[in-house]
Amino acid sequence: MSNRVELSVVIPLYNEEDSVEPLYAELSPVLNELGRTYEVILVDDGSKDASFARLKAIHDRDPHWKVIRFRRNYGQTAGLSAGFEQAEGDVVITLDADLQNDPRDIPKLLDKMEEGDYDIVSGWRKDRKEPFLSRRLPSMTANWLISTTTGVVLHDYGCTLKAYRRVVTKNIHLYGELHRFIPAVASSIGVTVSEVPVNDRARRFGKSKYGIMRTFRVLLDLITVRFILSYSTRPLQIFGGAGLAMGALGILIGFYLSYVKLILGENIGDRPLLILAVLLLILGVQMVSIGLVAEIVIRTYHESQEKPIYMVREYLGHDSEEVEAKQASPEI
Ligand code: UDP
Ligand code: MG
């Protein structure tokens, strides 16, 4: 039991050479004082500066700190994903490497998690230090949009400082820029989420890796998340629904035009309505077909991975002790 890891801290990092040592100096004392066994997993996301050499130096003197080095830059989401894969802890904390998150907030997250038995505790940068127009406004808009479309209401999706129970990090699959949607994506496996205000600090070294373009990528990812959350096990219902509505409208217009042509004897060859009717009919057939193809894809997806369409929290049956022993995650 003694060398079981209770807490994993996952930190993706890209070209942050000057932040590495200060990060170690700030984070280590906090973790040592917690009195839990821990590991820190740094994911060097293809840095081109001295980040890796500095991380290696730290790993050589403190084996708590482990380093995964990517072959090239894959992005923050891939970094977190690699860290989650490797993490052994019952609880996983994510953190930025640029010192903008304050490691001293970690105990707050953990206390909150224990207090309400939450699966995710998210940091909320109540008092942000970044410029309003280029940073805080897009972020506020994104938080509002994500909260309303996914139903998981958080003030600060963008804050990397978050704590997750193992069940979350081991059961979600991340693509694109999806790391900021983890609480929303995780709602598909049924999680309890809470947030605590955390300290936000200005960047001390290096510069931000993102510009305003991120907003658009986040928007597209939001569409993906919304789709995955509501329709990923029944795609025909969304595509088929739209297809049927369009097709029906097309047929109605077609009947009307037939009436005009056959009964009233008027010419319909130059009517815009004719084009609309044809368009709606073709679109309708296509939508239904896409829905059917998606149904087949989704079946392949679930069955090839033996990925169930549900997640069990507890099972009370005759052999419940055995099941519990297998499933229960040890207390943090
Ligand atoms: N990061 C990364 N890979 C990337 C871009 C960023 O691992 O391709 C890391 C970066 O080193 C930092 C964290 O992700 O630790 C957040 O990035 P950044 O500080 O640039 O974002 P911001 O705080 O400006 O939103
Ligand atoms: Mg930052």
Coordinates of C-alpha atoms and ligand atoms in Angstrom, one line a residue:
M1 CA 0.0 0.0 0.0
S2 CA 2.8 2.4 0.9
N3 CA 3.9 3.2 -2.6
R4 CA 0.4 3.6 -4.1
V5 CA 0.1 7.0 -5.6
E6 CA -2.7 9.0 -4.1
L7 CA -2.3 12.2 -6.1
S8 CA -1.1 12.8 -9.6
V9 CA -0.4 16.3 -10.9
V10 CA -0.4 16.6 -14.7
I11 CA 1.2 19.6 -16.3
P12 CA 1.5 20.1 -20.0
L13 CA 4.2 22.5 -21.1
Y14 CA 5.5 24.0 -24.3
N15 CA 8.5 26.2 -24.5
E16 CA 8.4 27.3 -20.8
E17 CA 12.1 27.0 -19.9
D18 CA 12.2 29.9 -17.5
S19 CA 9.1 28.7 -15.6
V20 CA 10.3 25.2 -14.9
E21 CA 12.5 25.8 -11.9
P22 CA 10.2 28.4 -10.3
L23 CA 7.3 25.9 -10.8
Y24 CA 9.3 23.2 -9.0
A25 CA 10.2 25.6 -6.2
E26 CA 6.5 26.6 -5.7
L27 CA 4.7 23.3 -6.3
S28 CA 7.0 20.9 -4.4
P29 CA 6.5 22.3 -0.9
V30 CA 2.7 22.4 -1.4
L31 CA 2.7 18.8 -2.4
N32 CA 5.1 17.7 0.4
E33 CA 2.9 19.3 3.0
L34 CA -0.2 17.5 1.9
G35 CA 0.9 14.3 3.4
R36 CA -0.2 12.2 0.5
T37 CA 1.9 10.1 -1.8
Y38 CA 2.1 11.9 -5.1
E39 CA 3.6 12.1 -8.5
V40 CA 4.0 15.1 -10.9
I41 CA 3.8 14.2 -14.6
L42 CA 5.2 16.9 -16.8
V43 CA 4.3 16.5 -20.5
D44 CA 6.8 18.3 -22.6
D45 CA 4.8 19.0 -25.7
G46 CA 7.7 19.2 -28.2
S47 CA 9.4 22.2 -26.7
K48 CA 12.1 23.7 -28.8
D49 CA 13.9 25.5 -25.9
A50 CA 15.7 24.2 -22.9
S51 CA 12.5 23.0 -21.1
F52 CA 13.2 19.3 -21.5
A53 CA 16.8 19.6 -20.2
R54 CA 15.6 21.5 -17.1
L55 CA 12.8 19.0 -16.5
K56 CA 15.3 16.2 -16.8
A57 CA 17.5 17.9 -14.2
I58 CA 14.5 18.0 -11.8
H59 CA 13.6 14.4 -12.5
D60 CA 17.2 13.4 -11.7
R61 CA 17.0 14.9 -8.2
D62 CA 13.4 14.3 -7.4
P63 CA 11.8 11.1 -8.6
H64 CA 8.3 12.3 -7.8
W65 CA 8.7 14.4 -11.0
K66 CA 8.2 12.3 -14.1
V67 CA 8.6 13.6 -17.6
I68 CA 6.9 12.5 -20.8
R69 CA 8.5 14.1 -23.9
F70 CA 6.5 14.3 -27.1
R71 CA 8.2 14.0 -30.5
R72 CA 6.6 17.2 -31.7
N73 CA 4.1 19.8 -30.6
Y74 CA 0.6 18.2 -30.4
G75 CA -1.2 20.8 -28.3
Q76 CA -2.3 21.1 -24.7
T77 CA -5.2 18.6 -25.0
A78 CA -2.8 15.9 -26.2
G79 CA -0.5 16.7 -23.3
L80 CA -3.2 16.4 -20.8
S81 CA -4.4 13.2 -22.4
A82 CA -0.9 11.6 -22.2
G83 CA -0.7 12.7 -18.6
F84 CA -4.1 11.2 -17.7
E85 CA -3.1 7.9 -19.4
Q86 CA 0.1 7.7 -17.2
A87 CA -1.4 9.0 -14.0
E88 CA -1.8 6.5 -11.2
G89 CA -3.3 8.7 -8.6
D90 CA -6.9 8.4 -7.2
V91 CA -7.1 12.1 -7.8
V92 CA -5.6 14.0 -10.7
I93 CA -4.9 17.7 -10.6
T94 CA -4.2 19.6 -13.8
L95 CA -2.1 22.8 -13.8
D96 CA -0.5 25.2 -16.2
A97 CA 3.3 25.3 -16.3
D98 CA 3.5 29.1 -16.7
L99 CA 2.9 29.8 -13.0
Q100 CA -0.4 31.6 -13.8
N101 CA -2.1 29.0 -11.6
D102 CA -1.2 29.2 -7.9
P103 CA -0.1 25.8 -6.5
R104 CA -1.2 26.9 -3.1
D105 CA -4.8 26.6 -4.3
I106 CA -4.4 22.8 -4.6
P107 CA -5.4 22.0 -1.0
K108 CA -8.5 24.1 -1.5
L109 CA -9.6 22.0 -4.4
L110 CA -8.9 18.8 -2.5
D111 CA -10.8 19.9 0.5
K112 CA -13.8 20.8 -1.6
M113 CA -13.6 17.5 -3.4
E114 CA -13.7 15.6 -0.1
E115 CA -16.3 17.8 1.5
G116 CA -19.0 17.2 -1.1
D117 CA -17.7 13.9 -2.6
Y118 CA -17.4 15.7 -5.9
D119 CA -15.9 14.0 -9.0
I120 CA -14.6 17.3 -10.4
V121 CA -13.6 20.5 -8.7
S122 CA -12.8 23.3 -11.0
G123 CA -10.8 26.4 -10.3
W124 CA -12.6 29.7 -10.9
R125 CA -10.3 32.7 -11.6
K126 CA -12.6 35.2 -10.0
D127 CA -10.2 38.1 -10.4
R128 CA -8.4 37.7 -13.7
K129 CA -5.3 39.5 -14.5
E130 CA -5.6 39.4 -18.3
P131 CA -6.7 42.1 -20.8
F132 CA -10.5 42.4 -21.0
L133 CA -11.1 42.6 -24.8
S134 CA -8.7 40.0 -26.1
R135 CA -9.0 37.5 -23.2
R136 CA -11.7 38.0 -20.6
L137 CA -14.5 38.9 -23.0
P138 CA -14.0 35.8 -25.3
S139 CA -13.7 33.7 -22.2
M140 CA -16.8 35.0 -20.6
T141 CA -18.7 34.4 -23.8
A142 CA -17.3 30.9 -24.1
N143 CA -18.2 30.1 -20.5
W144 CA -21.8 31.3 -21.0
L145 CA -22.1 29.4 -24.3
I146 CA -20.7 26.2 -23.0
S147 CA -22.7 26.3 -19.8
T148 CA -26.0 26.9 -21.6
T149 CA -25.5 24.4 -24.4
T150 CA -24.1 21.6 -22.3
G151 CA -26.1 22.2 -19.1
V152 CA -23.0 22.0 -16.9
V153 CA -22.7 25.5 -15.5
L154 CA -19.2 26.7 -14.6
H155 CA -17.9 30.2 -14.3
D156 CA -14.5 29.3 -15.7
Y157 CA -14.2 26.4 -18.1
G158 CA -10.8 27.8 -19.3
C159 CA -9.0 27.5 -15.9
T160 CA -6.6 24.6 -16.2
L161 CA -6.4 24.2 -12.4
K162 CA -8.9 21.5 -11.8
A163 CA -9.1 18.3 -9.7
Y164 CA -10.6 15.1 -11.1
R165 CA -11.3 11.7 -9.7
R166 CA -9.6 8.9 -11.5
V167 CA -12.9 7.7 -12.9
V168 CA -13.1 10.9 -14.9
T169 CA -9.6 10.9 -16.3
K170 CA -9.7 7.3 -17.2
N171 CA -13.0 7.3 -19.0
I172 CA -13.0 10.3 -21.3
H173 CA -11.4 10.6 -24.6
L174 CA -10.0 14.0 -25.7
Y175 CA -9.6 15.4 -29.2
G176 CA -9.0 18.8 -30.7
E177 CA -9.2 21.5 -28.0
L178 CA -11.5 19.4 -25.9
H179 CA -9.6 19.7 -22.7
R180 CA -11.5 22.8 -21.7
F181 CA -14.8 20.9 -22.0
I182 CA -13.8 18.0 -19.7
P183 CA -16.5 18.8 -17.1
A184 CA -19.1 18.9 -19.9
V185 CA -17.8 15.8 -21.6
A186 CA -17.6 14.0 -18.3
S187 CA -21.3 14.8 -17.6
S188 CA -22.0 12.0 -20.2
I189 CA -20.7 9.5 -17.6
G190 CA -22.6 11.2 -14.8
V191 CA -20.4 13.3 -12.6
T192 CA -20.8 15.8 -9.8
V193 CA -19.0 19.1 -10.3
S194 CA -18.2 22.0 -8.1
E195 CA -15.9 25.0 -8.2
V196 CA -13.7 27.1 -5.9
P197 CA -12.3 30.5 -6.4
V198 CA -8.6 30.4 -7.2
N199 CA -5.8 32.9 -7.5
D200 CA -5.0 34.1 -11.1
R201 CA -1.6 35.6 -11.7
A202 CA 0.0 37.3 -14.7
R203 CA 2.4 35.3 -16.8
R204 CA 6.0 35.9 -15.6
F205 CA 8.1 34.3 -18.3
G206 CA 7.6 33.5 -22.0
K207 CA 4.4 34.3 -23.8
S208 CA 0.9 32.8 -24.3
K209 CA 0.6 30.1 -26.9
Y210 CA -2.8 31.1 -28.0
G211 CA -4.3 34.1 -29.9
I212 CA -7.9 35.1 -30.6
M213 CA -8.2 32.3 -33.1
R214 CA -8.7 29.9 -30.2
T215 CA -12.2 31.3 -29.9
F216 CA -13.3 29.8 -33.2
R217 CA -11.7 26.5 -32.5
V218 CA -13.5 26.4 -29.2
L219 CA -16.8 27.2 -30.9
L220 CA -16.4 24.3 -33.3
D221 CA -15.5 22.0 -30.5
L222 CA -18.6 23.2 -28.7
I223 CA -20.7 21.8 -31.6
T224 CA -18.9 18.5 -31.3
V225 CA -19.5 18.3 -27.5
R226 CA -23.1 19.2 -27.8
F227 CA -23.6 16.5 -30.5
I228 CA -21.7 13.9 -28.5
L229 CA -23.7 14.7 -25.4
S230 CA -27.1 14.6 -26.8
Y231 CA -27.2 12.5 -30.0
S232 CA -24.1 10.3 -30.2
T233 CA -26.0 7.2 -29.5
R234 CA -28.9 8.1 -31.7
P235 CA -27.7 10.2 -34.7
L236 CA -30.6 9.2 -36.9
Q237 CA -32.9 11.2 -34.6
I238 CA -31.2 14.5 -35.3
F239 CA -30.3 14.0 -39.0
G240 CA -33.5 12.0 -39.7
G241 CA -35.7 14.6 -38.0
A242 CA -34.3 17.4 -40.1
G243 CA -34.4 15.2 -43.2
L244 CA -38.0 14.3 -42.8
A245 CA -39.0 17.9 -42.2
M246 CA -37.2 19.1 -45.3
G247 CA -38.5 16.2 -47.4
A248 CA -42.1 16.8 -46.3
L249 CA -41.9 20.5 -47.1
G250 CA -40.4 19.6 -50.5
I251 CA -43.2 17.2 -51.2
L252 CA -45.9 19.7 -50.2
I253 CA -44.4 22.4 -52.5
G254 CA -44.2 19.7 -55.2
F255 CA -47.9 19.0 -54.8
Y256 CA -48.8 22.6 -54.9
L257 CA -46.7 23.1 -58.1
S258 CA -48.4 20.0 -59.7
Y259 CA -51.7 21.6 -58.9
V260 CA -50.7 24.9 -60.5
K261 CA -49.4 23.1 -63.6
L262 CA -51.9 20.3 -64.1
I263 CA -55.1 21.9 -62.9
L264 CA -54.6 25.6 -63.4
G265 CA -52.5 24.9 -66.5
E266 CA -49.9 27.6 -65.7
N267 CA -46.3 27.3 -66.6
I268 CA -44.0 26.5 -63.6
G269 CA -40.7 26.1 -65.3
D270 CA -39.4 29.5 -64.3
R271 CA -40.6 29.5 -60.7
P272 CA -38.0 29.8 -57.8
L273 CA -40.4 27.6 -55.8
L274 CA -39.6 24.7 -58.1
I275 CA -35.9 24.9 -57.3
L276 CA -36.7 25.1 -53.6
A277 CA -38.9 22.0 -53.8
V278 CA -36.1 20.0 -55.6
L279 CA -33.5 21.3 -53.2
L280 CA -35.6 20.3 -50.1
L281 CA -36.3 16.8 -51.5
I282 CA -32.6 16.1 -52.2
L283 CA -31.5 17.5 -48.9
G284 CA -34.1 15.5 -47.1
V285 CA -33.0 12.2 -48.7
Q286 CA -29.4 13.1 -47.9
M287 CA -30.0 13.9 -44.3
V288 CA -31.8 10.7 -43.7
S289 CA -29.0 8.8 -45.4
I290 CA -26.3 10.6 -43.3
G291 CA -28.3 9.7 -40.2
L292 CA -28.4 6.0 -41.2
V293 CA -24.6 6.0 -42.0
A294 CA -24.0 7.6 -38.6
E295 CA -26.0 5.0 -36.9
I296 CA -23.8 2.3 -38.4
V297 CA -20.6 4.2 -37.5
I298 CA -21.7 4.7 -33.9
R299 CA -22.5 1.0 -33.6
T300 CA -19.0 0.1 -34.9
Y301 CA -17.5 2.7 -32.5
H302 CA -19.2 1.3 -29.4
E303 CA -18.9 -2.4 -30.3
S304 CA -15.3 -2.4 -31.6
Q305 CA -14.1 -0.8 -28.3
E306 CA -16.6 -2.8 -26.2
K307 CA -17.5 0.6 -24.9
P308 CA -20.8 0.4 -23.0
I309 CA -23.4 3.1 -23.6
Y310 CA -23.7 3.5 -19.8
M311 CA -21.5 3.8 -16.7
V312 CA -22.4 2.1 -13.4
R313 CA -21.8 4.0 -10.2
E314 CA -22.6 1.2 -7.8
Y315 CA -24.1 -2.3 -8.0
L316 CA -26.0 -3.8 -5.2
G317 CA -26.5 -7.5 -5.8
H318 CA -25.7 -10.8 -4.3
D319 CA -22.1 -10.5 -5.1
S320 CA -22.0 -6.8 -4.2
E321 CA -18.9 -7.1 -2.0
E322 CA -16.9 -8.5 -4.7
V323 CA -18.0 -5.9 -7.2
E324 CA -17.4 -3.1 -4.7
A325 CA -13.9 -4.4 -4.0
K326 CA -13.2 -4.2 -7.8
Q327 CA -14.8 -0.8 -8.4
A328 CA -14.5 1.3 -5.4
S329 CA -11.8 4.0 -5.7
P330 CA -10.0 4.3 -2.5
E331 CA -10.6 7.4 -0.4
I332 CA -8.3 10.3 -1.2
Ligands
UDP1 N1 0.8 24.3 -23.8 C1 1.1 23.1 -24.3 N2 1.1 22.9 -25.7 C2 0.7 23.9 -26.5 C3 0.3 25.1 -26.0 C4 0.3 25.3 -24.7 O1 1.5 22.2 -23.6 O2 0.7 23.6 -27.7 C5 0.8 24.6 -22.4 C6 1.6 25.8 -22.0 O3 3.0 25.6 -21.8 C7 0.9 26.2 -20.6 C8 -0.5 25.7 -20.8 O4 -0.5 24.8 -21.9 O5 1.5 25.4 -19.6 C9 -1.4 26.9 -21.1 O6 -0.9 27.7 -22.2 P1 -0.9 29.2 -22.2 O7 -0.4 29.8 -20.9 O8 -0.1 29.7 -23.4 O9 -2.4 29.6 -22.4 P2 -3.2 30.9 -21.7 O10 -2.8 30.8 -20.2 O11 -2.6 32.1 -22.4 O12 -4.6 30.6 -22.0
MG2 MG -1.1 30.8 -19.4

